[in-house]
Amino acid sequence: MNTERMVPMHGEESSAALSPKTMMSRFAILLLVSIGVGAAGGATVLEAHQATAVGVFLAIIMGTLFFWGFRLAIAFLGLAVLICTNSLSIAQFVQSSALEVILFLVGMMIVVGALRDLGFFTWVVQLIVSMPNISGRKFIAVTAVASALLACAVDEVTSIIFISTLIFQVCDRLKLNPTPYILIAVLATNVGSAGTMMGNPVGIYIGTKGGLTFGDFMLWSFPLMLVALGVTVLFLLYFYRKELRQFDVNLQERLSRNLSLAPVVDVPYRRGLALLVFTILAIASHHQLETLLGLGRNSVLLVAPLVCAGLVMILRPDRARHYVEREVDWWTLLFFMLLFAIAGTLEHTHVDRVMADYFTSVCGGSPMLLIPFILATSAIGSAFVDNVIFVAAFCPVIEQLSVSVKAFPLWWALLFGACIGGNITMIGSTANIVALGMLEKKAPHQMGFFAWLKVGALSALLAGGVVWIGLVVTSPFMPDRVSRVGFEQLAGNFDGKEVEISAVYGAPATAPDEFEVVMSDTLAFRLDPEKGGSPVRLVAVVPSAWIGKSGIQPGESGVFRGRLYSGRTPDQESVLYVSEISGVK
């Protein structure tokens, strides 16, 4: 976070240095491709507003690739196009701009600025430097793990900045090329950023969209991240084994001259450590506090960093204005806000349903196929496009898929794909760009695109394979949240998905032959749309005793909850089957 103030971005420099001719040619390509794709979509499967939303979002993607320094300006123009074409209303803009996510990031940036002031990161660096019996393998393994865990606690960019500073210091004293060590640290950082919702902006955004709590991340994401991190570090230690042997040789030569690896100073770290622990505890306990106080899901989660930031500014009033004005990256946050709103247009215009239908047509609605498909798609996309942009476009699709499929495994597949995919290329994540910017000023030999691709793609493939296996193994144990389903959504595929639907309790029906009813003393009846207008009917097969207990009489409406399965009866009228049903007026 706050990366542009600390390190110039590659894209920022290139945008400013582009010649007028190059800028005009790139801008022409941007317009032609975005308008062409939108027009092609409008002529085939999309209506006018959907085609406009797709064209504008594609322009945002291409704008970040061609004109990184002008991405905010392009977002401004894209938003104007959506509003002026009536594809997005002001109310929908406010609803989709994810202000809660923006405020969460503001609070965390202020807390990170205070941690920097209080010497917390310097203390972490000193702990690594002063390790006993240090060797090349031990140094880089501890550095990589520390970078990943630090990313979990604060964010990936802050983590890589301080770890890179340590690596440069050590390599300078040992007369080593820092490039492989920086690469190891940044690859580990990207993997580690998937461990908690604080490690990467996509984490808090996915957590908000998916209704995931801090506890959900710690239970399902963090352990899987540790396994993927271990595989990544082991691979990198083997890949750079020659460089690590040279590290040991140079280290022994320096120690033989009674020279230390780096100067160790006493850092007053306790206040910074206390602030970090307090912040993490406040975030970690949000679900319990929300239940205790009767608040909405994730409401305490989103204000916890603001509370901590407010306390910081009260306790350090002389630095309060500095934290708000200099530590908060307002440029990036404003871009995120516009990006989330523009991506929300894909949801408001129902482009997400079109994409979800395509995914289910490819994967058949099976979670076992959707998990690797989403994991691979998000990883490849995030390798070339900022992962926040990719996740913003993908979240509405996951929300749509979760209507008929268990959502938890899909959200984790999107999260890990977006974070691990950042390892594939040099431009895959902000941490990569920041580390490379620092490396350009320090190392005589620069990392090439294909040199990075070779090690980055292999490490991402290994980590992604571990995540795929982990999600397949753990997904049966993940909870399934009840989805509110309308009759217009019943054309999808369902396979034991827990749903709620507002319907009218109709006449008795015959259970479809395709389904084997294992409950004893059961009967079947029909659920109809409350206001008519839909030919779809649900056949519900339930224990006979439920009818009396429900208190719902034929012809009455209510909210019905049960497990929904796809099927089709011979008369083609009843297309779905519900079991284990209960009803509430």
XYZ file of C-alpha atoms in Angstrom:
585
model
C 0.000 0.000 0.000
C 1.022 3.573 -0.572
C 3.454 2.240 -3.114
C 3.680 5.163 -5.493
C 4.956 7.507 -2.811
C 7.777 5.166 -1.888
C 8.819 3.663 -5.225
C 8.070 4.904 -8.753
C 6.020 2.402 -10.700
C 7.290 1.129 -14.026
C 4.059 2.065 -15.698
C 4.112 5.564 -14.217
C 7.462 6.314 -15.783
C 6.580 4.751 -19.137
C 3.285 6.618 -19.378
C 4.975 9.933 -18.803
C 7.765 9.119 -21.294
C 5.563 7.922 -24.157
C 5.803 9.913 -27.348
C 2.593 11.529 -28.682
C 2.598 9.106 -31.628
C 2.871 6.041 -29.361
C 0.177 7.371 -27.062
C -2.200 8.010 -29.956
C -1.616 4.557 -31.450
C -2.191 2.833 -28.107
C -5.275 4.911 -27.448
C -6.630 4.008 -30.880
C -6.078 0.301 -30.147
C -7.821 0.714 -26.789
C -10.868 2.313 -28.401
C -11.046 -0.101 -31.318
C -10.770 -3.231 -29.160
C -13.165 -2.103 -26.411
C -15.771 -0.750 -28.852
C -15.333 -3.743 -31.146
C -15.806 -6.298 -28.350
C -18.796 -4.392 -27.004
C -20.369 -4.192 -30.459
C -19.718 -7.869 -31.129
C -21.294 -8.784 -27.810
C -24.286 -6.556 -28.534
C -24.762 -8.242 -31.899
C -24.714 -11.732 -30.368
C -25.597 -12.496 -26.742
C -25.654 -9.106 -24.996
C -28.173 -6.299 -24.966
C -27.117 -2.645 -25.339
C -26.394 -1.836 -21.672
C -24.555 -5.129 -21.187
C -22.410 -4.466 -24.249
C -21.598 -0.973 -22.952
C -20.593 -2.364 -19.532
C -18.328 -4.974 -21.130
C -16.724 -2.435 -23.463
C -15.996 0.049 -20.663
C -14.572 -2.626 -18.363
C -12.341 -3.901 -21.148
C -11.158 -0.319 -21.692
C -10.187 -0.148 -17.997
C -8.171 -3.365 -18.346
C -6.378 -2.179 -21.462
C -5.870 1.249 -19.933
C -3.934 -0.235 -17.034
C -1.771 -2.196 -19.467
C -1.088 0.641 -21.923
C -1.306 3.721 -19.700
C -0.676 2.734 -16.075
C -0.084 6.359 -15.093
C -3.414 7.400 -16.618
C -5.517 4.566 -15.252
C -7.447 6.868 -12.906
C -8.258 9.263 -15.745
C -9.494 6.353 -17.866
C -11.645 5.179 -14.944
C -13.180 8.665 -14.695
C -14.039 8.632 -18.395
C -15.385 5.075 -18.259
C -17.684 5.958 -15.362
C -18.987 8.955 -17.298
C -19.790 6.739 -20.311
C -21.726 4.277 -18.138
C -23.779 6.986 -16.455
C -24.468 8.918 -19.673
C -25.636 5.744 -21.453
C -27.911 4.902 -18.510
C -25.983 1.678 -17.939
C -25.251 2.738 -14.361
C -27.288 5.026 -12.106
C -25.898 7.231 -9.361
C -27.586 5.051 -6.745
C -26.032 1.936 -8.245
C -22.643 3.671 -8.346
C -22.807 4.414 -4.620
C -23.966 0.867 -3.902
C -21.211 -0.771 -5.970
C -18.243 1.441 -5.053
C -17.459 -0.694 -1.959
C -16.915 2.258 0.373
C -16.629 -0.172 3.275
C -13.598 -1.785 1.613
C -12.047 1.621 0.893
C -12.455 2.701 4.524
C -10.967 -0.596 5.739
C -7.892 0.045 3.578
C -7.660 3.662 4.797
C -7.587 2.473 8.408
C -4.983 -0.206 7.692
C -2.747 2.259 5.843
C -2.769 4.607 8.826
C -1.969 1.718 11.189
C 0.892 0.593 8.913
C 2.282 4.142 8.893
C 2.249 4.165 12.692
C 3.955 0.753 12.806
C 6.691 2.167 10.568
C 7.115 5.152 12.900
C 7.222 2.951 15.979
C 10.049 0.780 14.614
C 8.103 -2.473 14.347
C 9.412 -3.393 10.884
C 12.982 -2.485 11.816
C 12.669 -4.819 14.789
C 11.525 -7.698 12.527
C 14.513 -7.104 10.260
C 16.870 -7.115 13.254
C 15.448 -10.434 14.457
C 16.248 -12.036 11.103
C 19.758 -10.602 10.907
C 20.666 -11.774 14.406
C 19.707 -15.443 13.828
C 22.219 -17.887 15.342
C 24.132 -20.264 13.048
C 22.986 -18.428 9.975
C 23.464 -19.998 6.509
C 22.230 -19.234 3.030
C 19.342 -21.693 3.184
C 18.366 -20.667 6.692
C 18.560 -16.958 5.889
C 16.436 -17.085 2.750
C 13.944 -19.602 4.189
C 13.351 -17.435 7.280
C 13.262 -14.304 5.138
C 10.691 -15.807 2.753
C 8.453 -17.081 5.566
C 8.761 -13.783 7.461
C 7.824 -11.889 4.306
C 4.746 -14.073 3.793
C 3.591 -13.839 7.411
C 4.241 -10.100 7.490
C 2.057 -9.784 4.387
C -0.708 -11.611 6.269
C -0.492 -9.131 9.135
C -0.175 -5.850 7.234
C -0.029 -6.074 3.434
C 2.183 -7.451 0.686
C 3.738 -4.145 -0.386
C 4.815 -3.019 3.085
C 6.210 -6.493 3.705
C 8.313 -6.606 0.538
C 9.681 -3.103 1.068
C 11.170 -3.918 4.462
C 12.301 -7.425 3.563
C 13.936 -6.107 0.378
C 15.801 -3.510 2.424
C 17.182 -6.313 4.588
C 18.182 -8.401 1.545
C 19.992 -5.469 -0.069
C 21.860 -4.815 3.164
C 23.012 -8.423 3.547
C 23.882 -8.936 -0.133
C 25.851 -5.701 -0.190
C 28.033 -6.910 2.657
C 28.522 -10.352 1.115
C 29.123 -8.964 -2.385
C 26.246 -10.997 -3.839
C 23.748 -10.295 -6.594
C 20.478 -9.642 -4.689
C 18.213 -10.570 -7.625
C 17.498 -14.236 -6.735
C 16.950 -13.406 -3.065
C 14.537 -10.570 -3.922
C 12.687 -12.901 -6.277
C 12.352 -15.589 -3.614
C 11.005 -13.063 -1.115
C 8.463 -11.537 -3.482
C 7.165 -14.921 -4.686
C 6.691 -15.978 -1.053
C 5.003 -12.658 -0.277
C 2.412 -13.126 -3.028
C 1.555 -16.591 -1.745
C 1.402 -15.332 1.848
C -0.954 -12.488 0.925
C -3.726 -15.072 0.447
C -3.543 -16.155 4.092
C -5.761 -13.438 5.584
C -8.100 -10.750 4.330
C -5.497 -8.103 5.282
C -2.713 -9.423 3.068
C -4.029 -8.081 -0.208
C -6.824 -5.675 -1.244
C -8.507 -8.569 -3.038
C -8.762 -10.403 0.283
C -10.947 -7.792 1.966
C -12.952 -7.322 -1.241
C -13.618 -11.055 -1.592
C -14.371 -11.286 2.123
C -16.941 -8.501 1.838
C -18.580 -9.829 -1.320
C -18.629 -13.428 -0.116
C -19.642 -12.665 3.476
C -16.459 -14.347 4.735
C -15.245 -13.637 8.247
C -11.712 -13.369 9.616
C -12.321 -16.769 11.202
C -13.243 -18.253 7.820
C -9.910 -17.072 6.430
C -7.990 -18.493 9.376
C -9.828 -21.830 9.197
C -9.823 -22.455 5.446
C -7.367 -20.108 3.740
C -4.473 -19.703 6.174
C -3.603 -23.424 6.582
C -3.775 -23.940 2.824
C -1.546 -20.898 2.330
C 1.058 -22.372 4.693
C 1.192 -25.614 2.694
C 1.459 -23.731 -0.618
C 4.142 -21.476 0.917
C 6.150 -24.485 2.101
C 6.080 -26.047 -1.372
C 7.039 -22.718 -2.957
C 9.982 -22.129 -0.605
C 11.304 -25.689 -1.033
C 11.150 -25.338 -4.806
C 12.940 -21.982 -4.728
C 15.647 -23.297 -2.399
C 16.316 -26.079 -4.908
C 16.094 -23.787 -7.939
C 18.660 -21.349 -6.504
C 20.860 -23.930 -4.768
C 24.020 -22.669 -6.516
C 23.423 -19.094 -5.365
C 22.812 -20.285 -1.807
C 26.092 -22.211 -1.799
C 27.867 -19.047 -2.864
C 26.102 -17.230 -0.013
C 27.643 -19.664 2.470
C 31.107 -19.264 0.955
C 30.997 -15.462 1.130
C 29.465 -15.545 4.600
C 32.223 -17.754 6.016
C 34.859 -15.552 4.425
C 33.337 -12.471 6.072
C 32.925 -14.132 9.466
C 36.552 -15.304 9.341
C 37.510 -11.629 9.370
C 35.371 -11.086 12.485
C 32.893 -8.935 10.565
C 29.181 -9.110 11.303
C 26.562 -9.730 8.661
C 24.800 -6.468 9.453
C 24.821 -4.020 12.353
C 22.343 -4.869 15.094
C 20.762 -1.985 16.973
C 18.340 -1.899 19.875
C 14.901 -0.945 18.551
C 12.050 0.162 20.869
C 9.503 -2.134 19.279
C 7.013 -2.815 22.080
C 4.505 -0.068 21.248
C 4.445 -1.082 17.597
C 4.004 -4.751 18.484
C 1.169 -3.843 20.883
C -0.568 -1.816 18.153
C -0.337 -4.686 15.652
C -1.602 -7.256 18.177
C -4.497 -4.985 19.172
C -5.455 -4.421 15.529
C -5.369 -8.129 14.668
C -7.369 -9.042 17.787
C -9.986 -6.398 16.970
C -10.338 -7.767 13.454
C -10.225 -11.411 14.571
C -13.022 -10.959 17.130
C -15.386 -9.144 14.777
C -17.776 -12.076 14.262
C -18.217 -12.623 17.992
C -18.741 -8.893 18.589
C -21.259 -8.682 15.754
C -23.217 -11.599 17.223
C -23.056 -10.107 20.732
C -24.172 -6.647 19.627
C -26.684 -7.831 17.043
C -24.889 -6.107 14.172
C -24.774 -7.018 10.488
C -22.214 -9.432 9.073
C -18.689 -7.948 8.836
C -19.776 -4.546 10.187
C -17.256 -4.674 13.064
C -14.632 -6.104 10.712
C -14.829 -3.079 8.442
C -14.705 -0.463 11.221
C -12.033 -2.161 13.374
C -9.089 -0.642 11.421
C -10.796 2.763 11.634
C -11.052 2.441 15.414
C -7.360 1.534 15.628
C -6.447 4.369 13.259
C -8.489 6.801 15.323
C -6.693 5.754 18.518
C -3.340 6.155 16.752
C -4.181 9.707 15.711
C -5.343 10.577 19.241
C -2.214 9.149 20.854
C 0.090 10.715 18.234
C -1.612 14.016 17.354
C 1.585 15.516 15.978
C 1.680 12.787 13.291
C -2.061 12.462 12.637
C -2.151 14.758 9.594
C 0.961 13.057 8.182
C -0.658 9.632 8.480
C -3.812 10.747 6.665
C -2.145 12.834 3.967
C 1.033 10.862 3.289
C 0.520 7.280 4.442
C -2.888 6.808 2.792
C -2.561 6.174 -0.939
C -5.585 8.200 -2.028
C -4.731 7.841 -5.723
C -4.955 4.048 -5.623
C -7.996 4.013 -3.336
C -9.929 6.338 -5.623
C -9.053 4.090 -8.564
C -10.271 1.050 -6.585
C -13.554 2.796 -5.761
C -14.256 3.640 -9.417
C -13.121 0.192 -10.515
C -15.482 -1.548 -8.079
C -18.371 0.640 -9.286
C -17.608 -0.075 -12.956
C -17.322 -3.799 -12.207
C -20.646 -3.538 -10.376
C -22.222 -2.541 -13.695
C -21.533 -6.085 -14.894
C -23.793 -7.226 -12.064
C -26.499 -4.573 -12.506
C -26.777 -5.298 -16.226
C -26.683 -9.079 -15.567
C -23.511 -9.713 -17.540
C -22.519 -11.844 -14.545
C -25.403 -14.203 -15.312
C -24.253 -14.568 -18.899
C -20.729 -15.405 -17.703
C -22.031 -17.760 -15.009
C -24.155 -19.578 -17.584
C -21.078 -19.942 -19.779
C -19.053 -21.365 -16.889
C -21.762 -23.856 -16.024
C -22.066 -24.846 -19.681
C -18.321 -25.567 -19.690
C -18.077 -27.182 -16.261
C -21.596 -28.521 -15.882
C -22.113 -26.753 -12.557
C -19.878 -29.249 -10.770
C -17.763 -27.720 -7.986
C -15.009 -30.236 -8.731
C -14.701 -28.763 -12.230
C -15.438 -25.154 -11.295
C -12.651 -25.046 -8.668
C -9.727 -25.696 -11.077
C -11.411 -23.658 -13.816
C -11.743 -20.565 -11.605
C -8.314 -21.137 -10.041
C -6.583 -21.350 -13.425
C -8.571 -18.532 -15.043
C -7.961 -16.089 -12.198
C -4.268 -17.028 -11.994
C -3.650 -16.515 -15.714
C -5.698 -13.316 -15.741
C -3.915 -11.910 -12.684
C -0.545 -12.643 -14.274
C -1.157 -9.926 -16.860
C -3.843 -7.701 -15.332
C -3.886 -6.147 -11.852
C -5.502 -8.788 -9.643
C -7.897 -6.217 -8.131
C -9.312 -5.540 -11.600
C -9.687 -9.232 -12.320
C -11.300 -10.031 -8.961
C -13.681 -7.082 -9.254
C -14.951 -8.505 -12.542
C -15.098 -12.079 -11.236
C -16.881 -11.528 -7.917
C -20.347 -10.996 -9.464
C -19.870 -14.219 -11.412
C -19.025 -16.155 -8.236
C -22.058 -14.615 -6.531
C -24.221 -15.813 -9.406
C -22.680 -19.299 -9.376
C -23.206 -19.538 -5.598
C -26.961 -19.496 -6.150
C -26.800 -23.132 -7.244
C -23.329 -24.281 -6.063
C -21.604 -24.298 -2.680
C -19.868 -20.910 -2.617
C -16.957 -21.331 -0.181
C -14.646 -23.388 -2.451
C -15.260 -20.973 -5.338
C -14.309 -17.905 -3.269
C -11.082 -19.561 -2.098
C -10.256 -20.613 -5.665
C -10.662 -16.991 -6.784
C -8.555 -15.676 -3.891
C -5.648 -18.087 -4.360
C -5.739 -17.801 -8.132
C -5.515 -14.004 -7.929
C -2.648 -14.052 -5.397
C -0.614 -16.966 -6.751
C -1.127 -15.819 -10.335
C 0.817 -12.681 -9.442
C 3.949 -14.836 -9.341
C 3.773 -15.794 -13.007
C 5.008 -12.531 -14.549
C 6.946 -9.442 -13.514
C 3.784 -7.318 -13.706
C 1.549 -9.816 -11.908
C 1.284 -7.930 -8.621
C 2.064 -4.580 -7.066
C 4.641 -6.264 -4.822
C 6.503 -7.433 -7.938
C 6.629 -3.944 -9.403
C 7.746 -2.366 -6.121
C 10.504 -4.950 -5.631
C 11.703 -4.531 -9.213
C 11.748 -0.765 -8.811
C 14.000 -1.117 -5.770
C 16.129 -3.714 -7.570
C 16.768 -1.405 -10.519
C 18.518 1.038 -8.226
C 20.657 -1.587 -6.514
C 21.553 -4.468 -8.831
C 23.859 -4.180 -11.865
C 22.034 -6.994 -13.699
C 18.290 -6.598 -14.192
C 15.749 -9.414 -14.157
C 14.393 -10.174 -17.642
C 10.768 -11.025 -18.408
C 11.472 -14.610 -19.475
C 13.953 -15.193 -16.637
C 11.169 -14.273 -14.204
C 8.575 -16.265 -16.164
C 10.603 -19.466 -15.919
C 10.818 -19.524 -12.145
C 7.571 -17.654 -11.488
C 5.400 -19.886 -13.649
C 6.876 -23.077 -12.194
C 6.391 -21.891 -8.603
C 2.827 -20.741 -9.390
C 2.060 -24.097 -11.009
C 3.274 -25.994 -7.946
C 1.461 -23.726 -5.475
C -1.691 -23.782 -7.595
C -1.613 -27.577 -7.727
C -1.349 -27.731 -3.942
C -4.278 -25.338 -3.570
C -6.366 -27.319 -6.070
C -5.809 -30.572 -4.169
C -6.421 -28.810 -0.851
C -9.724 -27.306 -1.986
C -10.935 -30.597 -3.430
C -10.135 -32.376 -0.146
C -11.586 -29.707 2.173
C -14.605 -28.523 0.165
C -16.939 -31.304 1.458
C -16.285 -30.036 4.992
C -16.913 -26.381 4.174
C -20.266 -24.908 5.218
C -22.953 -24.169 2.674
C -24.848 -20.944 3.112
C -28.493 -20.740 2.163
C -29.152 -18.864 -1.092
C -32.243 -16.806 -1.794
C -33.532 -18.085 -5.129
C -36.163 -16.583 -7.385
C -38.227 -18.630 -9.794
C -36.434 -16.951 -12.690
C -33.173 -18.528 -11.469
C -34.483 -22.086 -11.387
C -33.294 -22.884 -14.885
C -29.789 -23.482 -13.504
C -28.244 -26.711 -12.275
C -28.689 -27.621 -8.615
C -27.080 -30.504 -6.772
C -27.999 -30.460 -3.107
C -27.716 -26.685 -2.752
C -29.481 -25.203 0.283
C -31.938 -22.566 -0.907
C -34.776 -20.354 0.263
C -37.586 -19.480 -2.123
C -40.765 -17.453 -1.745
C -43.574 -19.582 -3.154
C -47.180 -20.698 -2.835
C -47.935 -24.115 -1.358
C -49.884 -25.821 -4.140
C -51.668 -29.043 -4.842
C -50.264 -32.546 -4.262
C -47.964 -33.822 -6.977
C -46.206 -36.974 -8.047
C -42.542 -37.317 -7.171
C -40.300 -37.452 -10.261
C -39.138 -40.932 -11.183
C -35.572 -39.643 -11.615
C -35.184 -39.218 -7.869
C -35.080 -41.978 -5.314
C -36.922 -40.851 -2.201
C -35.277 -42.548 0.773
C -37.454 -40.954 3.480
C -40.304 -43.009 4.846
C -43.865 -41.681 4.959
C -43.323 -38.961 2.399
C -45.559 -37.055 0.064
C -44.989 -34.688 -2.822
C -46.624 -31.351 -3.538
C -46.087 -28.353 -5.756
C -44.563 -24.949 -5.031
C -45.774 -22.205 -7.370
C -44.573 -18.629 -7.994
C -46.331 -16.175 -5.707
C -47.558 -13.898 -8.507
C -47.624 -16.277 -11.432
C -46.004 -15.502 -14.747
C -43.530 -18.399 -14.716
C -44.072 -21.897 -16.135
C -41.582 -23.360 -13.661
C -42.892 -25.489 -10.842
C -41.057 -27.124 -7.950
C -41.916 -30.620 -6.840
C -41.185 -30.856 -3.105
C -40.866 -34.270 -1.463
C -41.051 -34.046 2.330
C -42.039 -36.123 5.370
C -45.802 -36.136 5.806
C -45.465 -34.778 9.344
C -44.028 -31.519 8.017
C -47.326 -30.482 6.449
C -49.079 -30.319 9.793
C -46.183 -28.722 11.640
C -45.667 -25.986 9.073
C -49.111 -24.502 9.540
C -49.125 -23.538 5.875
C -52.280 -24.460 4.010
C -52.613 -25.020 0.258
C -52.841 -21.703 -1.534
C -50.860 -19.839 1.127
C -47.487 -18.265 0.451
C -44.358 -18.532 2.550
C -40.600 -18.833 2.497
C -39.516 -22.405 1.929
C -36.067 -23.756 2.720
C -34.614 -27.024 1.502
C -32.027 -28.790 -0.605
C -32.591 -28.262 -4.309
C -31.750 -30.814 -7.001
C -32.032 -30.499 -10.766
C -34.336 -32.799 -12.620
C -37.131 -32.975 -15.156
C -40.464 -34.754 -14.953
C -42.159 -36.317 -17.975
C -44.744 -33.504 -18.258
C -41.910 -30.933 -18.581
C -43.697 -28.683 -16.086
C -41.974 -29.717 -12.865
C -38.256 -29.297 -13.392
C -36.823 -29.261 -9.887
C -36.926 -31.392 -6.781
C -36.712 -30.203 -3.178
C -36.053 -32.432 -0.154
C -35.679 -31.812 3.588
C -37.933 -28.796 3.213
C -39.250 -26.466 5.902
C -41.480 -23.414 5.568
C -42.038 -20.124 7.317
C -44.981 -17.815 6.675
